[in-house]
């Protein structure tokens, strides 16, 4: 039986159009999904859109549309971008779908019937843009501590979830499972938050209508986070125990930005505890992108539009840059200069050149046909071992979602490949007919190492990998077996490569 792997992205709000931050999380999930598939897992990769709540209702009013019209329009923008970014999701959930609404009602009822949701009255300071209630002590000058906008005191009848009841259990779970919340710095933040004490959580609103009504009391709308988080199980067919839910839950990893960690690492696990369901195995919060040193915001007009980037630089260059530039889990800064620099040095120079020079050489020396290699000398062996070791390193880095380190390990082998050619100097070997067997071995190591590189790169840069593998005579898709040394068969025809990444003129060059 094949192993299963379930990875999710947040479901994005439809009151905003997709930007580079959204693309980042979804891309990371895609790379993970592709990698796990390559390693033989049966993968379920979920993304989608969060379409309910006051923010969407307001944005729709402002645009003179119904909330659903707005959602229908914006969801297409997300789906078109994912297609353009080569995102290989298994399912796309919209919270306005019947399957989701049915599942949320069921989930709510299950917790209500257990007595962990009760009707009460809520009074606190409310920040409408953030849809968050704050206690007076949390406010800064009576303003929202998150967005610094004015708050207002609100009192309303509300259903409450007995989150306080689960404080000790959640704490024990986080302490017993160091892998549960990552990275570690974020885990510590959540630990201190939980230790300070959990209050019961308001899980319904009467102040707006756009959402899923509370079962049996439709004056109340289920609070956005109770609705949104549940997407991770409704997309699997919950409450139906069979099928995908039985197969893929609990999730292997929820990938999210650090802004929504508390919802995923505190609210969601306690909801699941109340419903008697297993908890996620891992919640990983990545960092925040700024743009040319500034926070990305509509008012600053510096929002980086992924479609524009892809049109300008190509999809794989964007995929590479986003995951290579910043260690996953830390904040990072986006700049065109840094992107162009990466394209020129890592992609055009290191990766592209290696393929160009080596496919040209085998065509020059052996009419493009892979020859039987002779015995390895020390340099050949070291280079082969280095390539094989890289595959193991990538595995370890991917386990920790250290995408940047995985790419770094791959690029070390690319550099080693360029160095190997310089050291073995095939152009000198070619001058002496007696050294033909030696030349054949050098050609073999040089090409075989790259075949392994392109196989493993297929998770990160699917198009580039397909091209590279095509030039190297590898039939079909990258496979797990293809990661092993020796896949390049004698007699394979190697095509002379066109440049994979043309150099881009750098400013000031
Ligand atoms: O929070 N840098 O949706 P959302 C990095 N609907 N990542 C960023 C980013 C940035 N500057 N800006 C956004 C919601 N993101 C809820 C989620 S889940 C059950 C419900 C990414 O549209 C990051 O993944 O505001 C962040 O968590 C997400 O977009 C927030 O998307």
Short mmCIF file of C-alpha atoms and ligand atoms in Angstrom, two decimals:
data_model
loop_
_atom_site.label_atom_id
_atom_site.label_comp_id
_atom_site.label_asym_id
_atom_site.label_seq_id
_atom_site.Cartn_x
_atom_site.Cartn_y
_atom_site.Cartn_z
CA UNK A 1 0.00 0.00 0.00
CA UNK A 2 1.39 3.37 -0.90
CA UNK A 3 1.97 5.95 1.80
CA UNK A 4 -0.33 8.94 1.79
CA UNK A 5 0.60 12.59 2.17
CA UNK A 6 -1.81 15.45 2.74
CA UNK A 7 -0.67 19.08 2.42
CA UNK A 8 -2.76 22.24 2.51
CA UNK A 9 -2.45 25.97 1.87
CA UNK A 10 -4.60 28.58 3.59
CA UNK A 11 -7.81 29.29 1.74
CA UNK A 12 -7.38 32.85 0.52
CA UNK A 13 -9.88 35.65 1.01
CA UNK A 14 -11.62 36.73 -2.14
CA UNK A 15 -11.72 40.38 -1.12
CA UNK A 16 -8.15 40.69 -2.41
CA UNK A 17 -6.59 39.56 -5.66
CA UNK A 18 -3.64 37.15 -5.49
CA UNK A 19 -0.20 38.61 -4.85
CA UNK A 20 3.24 37.23 -4.31
CA UNK A 21 2.54 36.31 -0.66
CA UNK A 22 -0.29 34.00 -1.69
CA UNK A 23 1.82 32.59 -4.51
CA UNK A 24 4.59 31.83 -2.04
CA UNK A 25 2.59 29.55 0.25
CA UNK A 26 0.91 27.80 -2.65
CA UNK A 27 4.22 27.29 -4.42
CA UNK A 28 5.82 25.80 -1.30
CA UNK A 29 2.90 23.38 -1.00
CA UNK A 30 3.23 22.49 -4.67
CA UNK A 31 6.94 21.71 -4.39
CA UNK A 32 6.26 19.54 -1.37
CA UNK A 33 3.41 17.76 -3.13
CA UNK A 34 5.51 17.12 -6.23
CA UNK A 35 8.43 15.91 -4.16
CA UNK A 36 6.28 13.50 -2.15
CA UNK A 37 4.72 12.20 -5.38
CA UNK A 38 8.18 11.69 -6.80
CA UNK A 39 9.03 9.67 -3.70
CA UNK A 40 6.05 7.42 -4.30
CA UNK A 41 3.47 8.86 -1.91
CA UNK A 42 -0.17 9.16 -2.76
CA UNK A 43 -0.60 12.90 -2.34
CA UNK A 44 -3.64 15.04 -1.66
CA UNK A 45 -2.84 18.71 -2.12
CA UNK A 46 -5.60 21.13 -1.16
CA UNK A 47 -5.99 24.83 -1.78
CA UNK A 48 -9.02 27.07 -2.16
CA UNK A 49 -10.77 30.29 -1.25
CA UNK A 50 -12.37 31.72 1.87
CA UNK A 51 -15.51 33.41 0.65
CA UNK A 52 -17.66 34.21 3.69
CA UNK A 53 -17.60 36.95 6.29
CA UNK A 54 -18.06 40.61 6.78
CA UNK A 55 -15.00 41.66 4.77
CA UNK A 56 -16.27 39.93 1.63
CA UNK A 57 -19.78 41.25 2.24
CA UNK A 58 -18.41 44.80 2.51
CA UNK A 59 -16.12 44.48 -0.51
CA UNK A 60 -19.05 43.20 -2.56
CA UNK A 61 -21.27 46.07 -1.44
CA UNK A 62 -18.58 48.53 -2.38
CA UNK A 63 -18.23 46.94 -5.83
CA UNK A 64 -22.01 46.87 -6.35
CA UNK A 65 -22.10 43.08 -6.55
CA UNK A 66 -23.51 40.26 -4.48
CA UNK A 67 -20.89 38.50 -2.36
CA UNK A 68 -21.18 35.43 -4.55
CA UNK A 69 -20.70 37.45 -7.73
CA UNK A 70 -17.57 38.92 -6.24
CA UNK A 71 -16.33 35.50 -5.17
CA UNK A 72 -17.04 33.99 -8.60
CA UNK A 73 -15.04 36.75 -10.21
CA UNK A 74 -12.03 36.69 -7.87
CA UNK A 75 -11.81 32.91 -7.59
CA UNK A 76 -11.04 32.82 -11.32
CA UNK A 77 -8.05 35.08 -10.71
CA UNK A 78 -6.66 32.63 -8.17
CA UNK A 79 -7.31 29.61 -10.34
CA UNK A 80 -5.75 31.24 -13.41
CA UNK A 81 -2.66 32.17 -11.44
CA UNK A 82 -2.26 28.64 -10.08
CA UNK A 83 -2.44 27.31 -13.59
CA UNK A 84 0.19 29.74 -14.75
CA UNK A 85 2.42 28.90 -11.80
CA UNK A 86 2.12 25.15 -12.57
CA UNK A 87 0.42 24.39 -9.28
CA UNK A 88 -0.54 20.73 -9.17
CA UNK A 89 -3.35 20.85 -6.60
CA UNK A 90 -5.65 17.86 -6.17
CA UNK A 91 -8.70 19.83 -5.12
CA UNK A 92 -9.80 23.45 -4.86
CA UNK A 93 -12.35 24.16 -2.16
CA UNK A 94 -14.59 27.20 -2.06
CA UNK A 95 -16.34 27.79 1.23
CA UNK A 96 -19.54 28.65 -0.64
CA UNK A 97 -19.76 25.10 -2.01
CA UNK A 98 -22.52 22.84 -0.73
CA UNK A 99 -20.07 20.17 0.41
CA UNK A 100 -18.35 22.70 2.65
CA UNK A 101 -21.51 24.25 4.08
CA UNK A 102 -22.89 20.82 4.91
CA UNK A 103 -19.66 19.76 6.60
CA UNK A 104 -19.38 22.95 8.65
CA UNK A 105 -22.96 22.62 9.92
CA UNK A 106 -22.23 19.05 10.88
CA UNK A 107 -18.97 19.99 12.62
CA UNK A 108 -20.68 22.79 14.53
CA UNK A 109 -23.56 20.50 15.57
CA UNK A 110 -21.16 17.84 16.74
CA UNK A 111 -19.40 20.26 19.10
CA UNK A 112 -22.71 21.86 20.14
CA UNK A 113 -24.27 18.47 20.98
CA UNK A 114 -21.26 17.65 23.09
CA UNK A 115 -21.89 20.78 25.15
CA UNK A 116 -18.70 22.55 24.08
CA UNK A 117 -20.59 25.31 22.30
CA UNK A 118 -23.06 27.38 24.35
CA UNK A 119 -25.12 30.52 23.85
CA UNK A 120 -23.91 33.58 25.76
CA UNK A 121 -23.36 37.27 25.40
CA UNK A 122 -20.30 38.93 24.11
CA UNK A 123 -18.97 42.33 24.94
CA UNK A 124 -15.56 43.52 23.90
CA UNK A 125 -13.58 45.78 21.63
CA UNK A 126 -14.09 44.85 18.01
CA UNK A 127 -11.87 45.63 15.04
CA UNK A 128 -14.03 45.30 11.94
CA UNK A 129 -11.28 45.09 9.31
CA UNK A 130 -9.56 42.28 11.26
CA UNK A 131 -12.84 40.70 12.37
CA UNK A 132 -11.30 40.30 15.79
CA UNK A 133 -12.46 41.06 19.30
CA UNK A 134 -9.82 42.37 21.71
CA UNK A 135 -9.77 42.76 25.46
CA UNK A 136 -9.23 46.26 26.77
CA UNK A 137 -5.71 45.37 27.93
CA UNK A 138 -4.75 44.21 24.48
CA UNK A 139 -5.68 47.51 22.83
CA UNK A 140 -3.08 50.18 22.18
CA UNK A 141 -4.69 53.62 22.69
CA UNK A 142 -8.01 51.87 22.09
CA UNK A 143 -6.77 50.90 18.67
CA UNK A 144 -6.39 47.44 17.21
CA UNK A 145 -2.97 46.01 18.17
CA UNK A 146 -2.73 44.31 14.76
CA UNK A 147 -3.71 47.06 12.32
CA UNK A 148 -3.75 50.17 14.49
CA UNK A 149 -7.25 51.14 13.37
CA UNK A 150 -9.99 52.31 15.77
CA UNK A 151 -12.02 49.63 17.56
CA UNK A 152 -15.55 49.85 18.91
CA UNK A 153 -17.20 48.29 21.92
CA UNK A 154 -19.70 45.71 20.79
CA UNK A 155 -22.20 43.64 22.68
CA UNK A 156 -24.02 40.84 21.02
CA UNK A 157 -25.57 37.50 21.67
CA UNK A 158 -23.10 34.90 20.54
CA UNK A 159 -22.35 31.24 20.63
CA UNK A 160 -19.15 30.43 22.44
CA UNK A 161 -16.75 27.58 22.06
CA UNK A 162 -15.34 26.28 25.36
CA UNK A 163 -11.75 26.77 24.32
CA UNK A 164 -10.68 27.24 27.96
CA UNK A 165 -11.60 23.61 28.63
CA UNK A 166 -8.88 22.44 26.23
CA UNK A 167 -6.04 24.61 27.43
CA UNK A 168 -4.23 21.92 29.42
CA UNK A 169 -4.71 19.27 26.77
CA UNK A 170 -3.40 21.55 24.05
CA UNK A 171 -0.42 22.56 26.15
CA UNK A 172 0.41 18.92 26.86
CA UNK A 173 0.10 18.13 23.17
CA UNK A 174 2.42 20.94 22.08
CA UNK A 175 4.95 19.99 24.75
CA UNK A 176 4.88 16.31 23.85
CA UNK A 177 5.16 16.94 20.10
CA UNK A 178 8.05 19.24 19.25
CA UNK A 179 7.30 18.78 15.53
CA UNK A 180 3.71 19.95 15.83
CA UNK A 181 4.33 23.69 15.47
CA UNK A 182 7.24 24.90 13.37
CA UNK A 183 9.57 26.70 13.17
CA UNK A 184 10.72 26.55 16.78
CA UNK A 185 10.56 30.29 17.42
CA UNK A 186 6.91 30.26 16.45
CA UNK A 187 6.26 27.23 18.63
CA UNK A 188 7.60 29.18 21.60
CA UNK A 189 5.28 32.10 20.84
CA UNK A 190 2.29 29.78 20.82
CA UNK A 191 3.40 28.05 24.02
CA UNK A 192 3.52 31.33 25.91
CA UNK A 193 0.20 32.40 24.43
CA UNK A 194 -1.48 29.19 25.61
CA UNK A 195 0.20 29.35 29.02
CA UNK A 196 -1.28 32.82 29.55
CA UNK A 197 -4.69 31.16 29.44
CA UNK A 198 -7.31 30.49 26.80
CA UNK A 199 -10.63 32.29 26.90
CA UNK A 200 -13.79 30.85 25.45
CA UNK A 201 -14.13 31.91 21.87
CA UNK A 202 -17.06 33.62 20.22
CA UNK A 203 -18.00 31.46 17.24
CA UNK A 204 -21.05 33.20 15.84
CA UNK A 205 -22.11 36.67 14.77
CA UNK A 206 -25.44 38.39 14.33
CA UNK A 207 -23.89 41.51 12.79
CA UNK A 208 -23.71 40.25 9.21
CA UNK A 209 -25.49 37.70 7.02
CA UNK A 210 -22.92 36.40 4.53
CA UNK A 211 -21.97 33.00 5.85
CA UNK A 212 -23.21 29.66 7.09
CA UNK A 213 -26.10 29.88 9.59
CA UNK A 214 -25.81 28.19 13.00
CA UNK A 215 -27.80 24.95 12.76
CA UNK A 216 -31.16 25.49 14.47
CA UNK A 217 -30.72 29.27 14.99
CA UNK A 218 -30.22 31.06 11.73
CA UNK A 219 -30.17 34.50 13.30
CA UNK A 220 -26.54 33.59 13.91
CA UNK A 221 -23.85 33.16 11.29
CA UNK A 222 -20.92 30.89 12.06
CA UNK A 223 -17.79 32.94 12.73
CA UNK A 224 -15.37 33.02 9.78
CA UNK A 225 -12.54 31.07 11.38
CA UNK A 226 -14.79 28.23 12.52
CA UNK A 227 -16.09 28.10 8.96
CA UNK A 228 -12.72 28.55 7.21
CA UNK A 229 -10.56 26.11 9.19
CA UNK A 230 -13.05 23.34 8.67
CA UNK A 231 -12.27 23.41 4.93
CA UNK A 232 -9.36 21.10 5.65
CA UNK A 233 -11.78 18.29 6.45
CA UNK A 234 -14.85 19.19 4.40
CA UNK A 235 -12.72 18.94 1.24
CA UNK A 236 -11.98 15.36 2.24
CA UNK A 237 -15.68 14.55 2.45
CA UNK A 238 -16.13 14.95 6.23
CA UNK A 239 -18.39 13.82 7.94
CA UNK A 240 -18.21 10.77 5.71
CA UNK A 241 -15.59 8.65 7.48
CA UNK A 242 -14.79 6.63 4.42
CA UNK A 243 -13.12 7.89 1.25
CA UNK A 244 -10.60 10.66 1.40
CA UNK A 245 -11.34 11.66 4.99
CA UNK A 246 -10.51 8.21 6.30
CA UNK A 247 -7.57 8.02 3.99
CA UNK A 248 -5.86 11.41 4.39
CA UNK A 249 -6.84 12.81 7.80
CA UNK A 250 -4.91 13.77 9.94
CA UNK A 251 -3.14 16.15 7.60
CA UNK A 252 0.65 15.84 7.30
CA UNK A 253 1.19 19.58 7.16
CA UNK A 254 -0.78 22.80 7.10
CA UNK A 255 1.39 25.42 5.38
CA UNK A 256 0.48 28.95 6.42
CA UNK A 257 1.93 32.42 6.83
CA UNK A 258 2.91 33.53 10.32
CA UNK A 259 -0.07 35.92 10.43
CA UNK A 260 -2.53 33.09 10.89
CA UNK A 261 -0.57 30.75 13.13
CA UNK A 262 -2.69 31.24 16.22
CA UNK A 263 -5.81 30.20 14.36
CA UNK A 264 -4.12 27.02 13.16
CA UNK A 265 -2.11 26.11 16.23
CA UNK A 266 -4.64 27.02 18.94
CA UNK A 267 -8.18 27.38 17.64
CA UNK A 268 -8.18 24.57 15.09
CA UNK A 269 -6.63 21.87 17.31
CA UNK A 270 -9.05 22.65 20.14
CA UNK A 271 -12.04 22.53 17.74
CA UNK A 272 -10.81 19.14 16.59
CA UNK A 273 -10.36 17.91 20.14
CA UNK A 274 -13.94 18.89 20.91
CA UNK A 275 -15.16 17.06 17.80
CA UNK A 276 -13.13 14.01 18.79
CA UNK A 277 -10.95 14.12 15.68
CA UNK A 278 -7.18 13.62 15.36
CA UNK A 279 -4.99 16.73 15.27
CA UNK A 280 -2.83 17.92 12.36
CA UNK A 281 0.62 16.40 12.42
CA UNK A 282 2.34 19.66 11.64
CA UNK A 283 1.57 23.34 11.28
CA UNK A 284 4.37 25.25 9.59
CA UNK A 285 4.30 29.05 9.60
CA UNK A 286 6.52 30.72 7.05
CA UNK A 287 7.72 34.30 7.13
CA UNK A 288 6.49 37.45 5.56
CA UNK A 289 7.64 39.03 2.29
CA UNK A 290 8.33 42.71 2.09
CA UNK A 291 8.98 44.47 -1.21
CA UNK A 292 12.12 46.48 -1.76
CA UNK A 293 12.31 46.83 2.03
CA UNK A 294 8.70 47.91 2.58
CA UNK A 295 5.54 46.22 3.72
CA UNK A 296 3.45 45.23 0.72
CA UNK A 297 0.23 47.21 0.67
CA UNK A 298 -2.35 48.53 -1.72
CA UNK A 299 -1.92 52.05 -0.40
CA UNK A 300 1.82 51.99 -1.12
CA UNK A 301 1.03 50.58 -4.57
CA UNK A 302 3.92 48.17 -4.24
CA UNK A 303 1.99 44.91 -4.40
CA UNK A 304 3.99 42.43 -6.47
CA UNK A 305 1.77 40.89 -9.08
CA UNK A 306 2.86 37.30 -9.75
CA UNK A 307 1.39 37.24 -13.29
CA UNK A 308 3.59 40.14 -14.28
CA UNK A 309 6.67 38.45 -12.81
CA UNK A 310 5.95 35.20 -14.64
CA UNK A 311 5.43 37.04 -17.94
CA UNK A 312 8.65 38.91 -17.50
CA UNK A 313 11.00 36.27 -16.09
CA UNK A 314 9.35 32.91 -16.74
CA UNK A 315 7.55 30.61 -14.35
CA UNK A 316 10.51 28.51 -13.23
CA UNK A 317 12.74 31.49 -12.54
CA UNK A 318 10.03 32.84 -10.22
CA UNK A 319 9.54 29.43 -8.59
CA UNK A 320 13.28 29.10 -8.05
CA UNK A 321 13.79 32.58 -6.70
CA UNK A 322 10.99 32.49 -4.15
CA UNK A 323 12.15 29.26 -2.56
CA UNK A 324 15.89 29.82 -2.90
CA UNK A 325 16.23 33.40 -1.77
CA UNK A 326 14.83 33.12 1.75
CA UNK A 327 14.99 30.23 4.24
CA UNK A 328 11.43 28.95 4.68
CA UNK A 329 10.21 30.22 8.04
CA UNK A 330 12.07 33.55 7.97
CA UNK A 331 10.95 36.90 6.62
CA UNK A 332 12.34 37.97 3.29
CA UNK A 333 12.56 40.89 0.95
CA UNK A 334 11.58 40.82 -2.68
CA UNK A 335 13.55 42.90 -5.14
CA UNK A 336 13.90 42.78 -8.91
CA UNK A 337 17.66 43.17 -8.59
CA UNK A 338 17.93 40.08 -6.41
CA UNK A 339 15.71 38.11 -8.79
CA UNK A 340 17.69 39.10 -11.88
CA UNK A 341 20.91 38.31 -10.08
CA UNK A 342 19.70 34.80 -9.20
CA UNK A 343 18.58 34.19 -12.78
CA UNK A 344 21.91 35.24 -14.22
CA UNK A 345 24.20 33.56 -11.76
CA UNK A 346 22.40 30.40 -10.63
CA UNK A 347 20.21 29.62 -13.62
CA UNK A 348 21.91 31.00 -16.72
CA UNK A 349 25.50 30.63 -15.58
CA UNK A 350 25.68 27.59 -13.34
CA UNK A 351 22.80 25.36 -14.40
CA UNK A 352 22.30 26.40 -18.00
CA UNK A 353 25.98 26.57 -18.93
CA UNK A 354 26.69 23.14 -17.53
CA UNK A 355 23.99 21.59 -19.67
CA UNK A 356 25.08 23.54 -22.73
CA UNK A 357 28.73 22.74 -22.55
CA UNK A 358 28.23 19.07 -21.71
CA UNK A 359 25.60 18.32 -24.34
CA UNK A 360 27.78 20.15 -26.88
CA UNK A 361 30.84 18.08 -25.90
CA UNK A 362 29.23 14.68 -26.21
CA UNK A 363 27.92 15.70 -29.62
CA UNK A 364 31.36 16.83 -30.64
CA UNK A 365 33.26 13.81 -29.32
CA UNK A 366 30.80 10.93 -29.68
CA UNK A 367 28.10 12.17 -32.08
CA UNK A 368 25.80 12.60 -29.11
CA UNK A 369 25.78 8.91 -28.14
CA UNK A 370 26.42 7.83 -24.54
CA UNK A 371 29.32 5.35 -24.43
CA UNK A 372 29.96 2.53 -22.00
CA UNK A 373 31.98 4.12 -19.15
CA UNK A 374 35.34 2.60 -18.16
CA UNK A 375 36.53 2.18 -14.56
CA UNK A 376 36.23 5.29 -12.34
CA UNK A 377 39.26 7.09 -11.00
CA UNK A 378 39.21 9.03 -7.72
CA UNK A 379 37.85 12.24 -9.21
CA UNK A 380 35.03 10.38 -10.98
CA UNK A 381 34.14 8.45 -7.83
CA UNK A 382 34.13 11.54 -5.65
CA UNK A 383 31.87 13.32 -8.13
CA UNK A 384 29.46 10.38 -8.32
CA UNK A 385 29.35 10.08 -4.53
CA UNK A 386 28.74 13.77 -4.20
CA UNK A 387 25.75 13.53 -6.54
CA UNK A 388 24.28 10.57 -4.65
CA UNK A 389 24.89 12.27 -1.34
CA UNK A 390 22.98 15.32 -2.57
CA UNK A 391 19.87 13.15 -3.09
CA UNK A 392 20.05 12.10 0.58
CA UNK A 393 20.65 15.67 1.71
CA UNK A 394 17.64 16.92 -0.23
CA UNK A 395 15.51 14.24 1.42
CA UNK A 396 16.58 15.43 4.87
CA UNK A 397 16.03 19.10 4.00
CA UNK A 398 12.61 18.43 2.51
CA UNK A 399 11.63 16.64 5.71
CA UNK A 400 12.25 19.92 7.49
CA UNK A 401 10.67 22.00 4.73
CA UNK A 402 14.05 23.64 4.24
CA UNK A 403 13.48 24.36 0.55
CA UNK A 404 16.31 26.82 0.30
CA UNK A 405 18.81 24.34 1.74
CA UNK A 406 17.55 21.65 -0.64
CA UNK A 407 18.17 23.94 -3.62
CA UNK A 408 21.53 24.91 -2.24
CA UNK A 409 22.51 21.23 -2.00
CA UNK A 410 21.43 20.70 -5.63
CA UNK A 411 23.42 23.74 -6.77
CA UNK A 412 26.52 22.48 -5.00
CA UNK A 413 26.39 19.49 -7.32
CA UNK A 414 25.84 21.78 -10.31
CA UNK A 415 28.98 23.72 -9.33
CA UNK A 416 30.81 20.47 -8.73
CA UNK A 417 29.79 19.47 -12.26
CA UNK A 418 31.33 22.59 -13.77
CA UNK A 419 34.44 22.03 -11.69
CA UNK A 420 34.60 18.36 -12.69
CA UNK A 421 34.70 19.36 -16.35
CA UNK A 422 37.41 21.93 -15.72
CA UNK A 423 39.49 19.37 -13.83
CA UNK A 424 39.07 16.46 -16.20
CA UNK A 425 39.54 18.73 -19.26
CA UNK A 426 37.73 16.60 -21.85
CA UNK A 427 39.10 18.79 -24.68
CA UNK A 428 42.59 17.54 -23.82
CA UNK A 429 41.48 13.91 -23.54
CA UNK A 430 39.84 14.22 -26.96
CA UNK A 431 43.15 14.92 -28.60
CA UNK A 432 44.52 11.46 -27.84
CA UNK A 433 42.66 8.50 -29.42
CA UNK A 434 44.15 6.19 -26.76
CA UNK A 435 42.24 8.17 -24.10
CA UNK A 436 38.82 7.52 -25.66
CA UNK A 437 37.70 5.18 -22.83
CA UNK A 438 38.69 7.83 -20.29
CA UNK A 439 36.80 10.47 -22.28
CA UNK A 440 33.75 8.18 -22.36
CA UNK A 441 33.81 7.88 -18.57
CA UNK A 442 34.10 11.62 -18.08
CA UNK A 443 31.18 12.22 -20.45
CA UNK A 444 29.15 9.62 -18.57
CA UNK A 445 29.74 11.10 -15.10
CA UNK A 446 29.10 14.60 -16.37
CA UNK A 447 25.77 13.75 -17.99
CA UNK A 448 24.56 11.25 -15.42
CA UNK A 449 25.05 13.69 -12.57
CA UNK A 450 22.89 16.20 -14.41
CA UNK A 451 20.22 13.62 -15.13
CA UNK A 452 19.93 13.05 -11.37
CA UNK A 453 19.91 16.83 -10.80
CA UNK A 454 17.03 17.36 -13.27
CA UNK A 455 15.07 14.45 -11.79
CA UNK A 456 15.18 15.98 -8.33
CA UNK A 457 14.62 19.49 -9.72
CA UNK A 458 11.32 18.34 -11.21
CA UNK A 459 9.64 19.18 -7.88
CA UNK A 460 10.91 22.75 -7.93
CA UNK A 461 11.07 23.63 -11.62
CA UNK A 462 8.90 21.16 -13.53
CA UNK A 463 9.31 22.75 -16.96
CA UNK A 464 13.06 23.19 -16.74
CA UNK A 465 13.42 19.63 -15.46
CA UNK A 466 11.37 18.27 -18.35
CA UNK A 467 13.52 20.19 -20.83
CA UNK A 468 16.77 19.09 -19.18
CA UNK A 469 15.69 15.48 -19.03
CA UNK A 470 14.60 15.69 -22.66
CA UNK A 471 18.06 16.84 -23.76
CA UNK A 472 19.58 14.07 -21.67
CA UNK A 473 17.52 11.41 -23.41
CA UNK A 474 15.43 10.45 -20.36
CA UNK A 475 12.09 9.11 -21.52
CA UNK A 476 8.99 10.38 -19.72
CA UNK A 477 8.62 11.84 -16.25
CA UNK A 478 11.12 12.09 -13.44
CA UNK A 479 10.73 9.11 -11.11
CA UNK A 480 12.06 7.96 -7.78
CA UNK A 481 14.10 5.28 -9.56
CA UNK A 482 15.57 8.07 -11.66
CA UNK A 483 17.23 9.52 -8.57
CA UNK A 484 19.61 6.57 -8.44
CA UNK A 485 22.96 6.72 -10.21
CA UNK A 486 23.21 4.65 -13.36
CA UNK A 487 19.93 5.50 -15.05
CA UNK A 488 21.61 6.85 -18.15
CA UNK A 489 21.81 3.91 -20.55
CA UNK A 490 24.70 3.34 -22.92
CA UNK A 491 23.58 4.20 -26.44
CA UNK A 492 21.26 7.03 -25.33
CA UNK A 493 21.20 9.94 -27.76
CA UNK A 494 21.91 13.32 -26.18
CA UNK A 495 20.60 16.44 -27.86
CA UNK A 496 22.62 19.63 -27.94
CA UNK A 497 20.79 21.99 -25.57
CA UNK A 498 19.47 25.45 -26.30
CA UNK A 499 20.12 27.92 -23.46
CA UNK A 500 17.61 27.22 -20.64
CA UNK A 501 17.75 30.72 -19.19
CA UNK A 502 18.95 33.59 -21.33
CA UNK A 503 20.90 36.14 -19.33
CA UNK A 504 19.03 39.28 -18.38
CA UNK A 505 20.80 42.59 -18.44
CA UNK A 506 21.40 43.73 -14.88
CA UNK A 507 20.87 47.37 -14.03
CA UNK A 508 24.14 49.21 -14.10
CA UNK A 509 25.78 46.58 -16.29
O1 LIG B 1 -5.83 34.78 6.17
N1 LIG B 1 4.24 37.26 2.71
O2 LIG B 1 -6.49 34.64 3.96
P1 LIG B 1 -5.56 35.70 3.25
C1 LIG B 1 4.06 35.95 2.78
N2 LIG B 1 -8.68 33.38 4.66
N3 LIG B 1 2.86 35.34 2.73
C2 LIG B 1 1.78 36.12 2.62
C3 LIG B 1 1.87 37.53 2.54
C4 LIG B 1 3.19 38.10 2.58
N4 LIG B 1 3.41 39.41 2.51
N5 LIG B 1 0.63 38.00 2.43
C5 LIG B 1 -0.22 36.95 2.44
C6 LIG B 1 -6.58 34.38 5.30
N6 LIG B 1 0.47 35.80 2.54
C7 LIG B 1 -7.68 33.40 5.66
C8 LIG B 1 -7.04 32.03 5.84
S1 LIG B 1 -7.14 29.40 6.35
C9 LIG B 1 -8.25 28.35 7.01
C10 LIG B 1 -7.98 30.92 6.24
C11 LIG B 1 -0.09 34.43 2.51
O3 LIG B 1 -6.10 35.83 1.87
C12 LIG B 1 0.20 33.64 3.77
O4 LIG B 1 0.05 32.27 3.50
O5 LIG B 1 -5.40 36.92 4.07
C13 LIG B 1 -0.93 34.04 4.67
O6 LIG B 1 -1.12 33.15 5.72
C14 LIG B 1 -2.08 34.04 3.69
O7 LIG B 1 -1.50 34.56 2.47
C15 LIG B 1 -3.25 34.90 4.15
O8 LIG B 1 -4.18 34.94 3.11
#
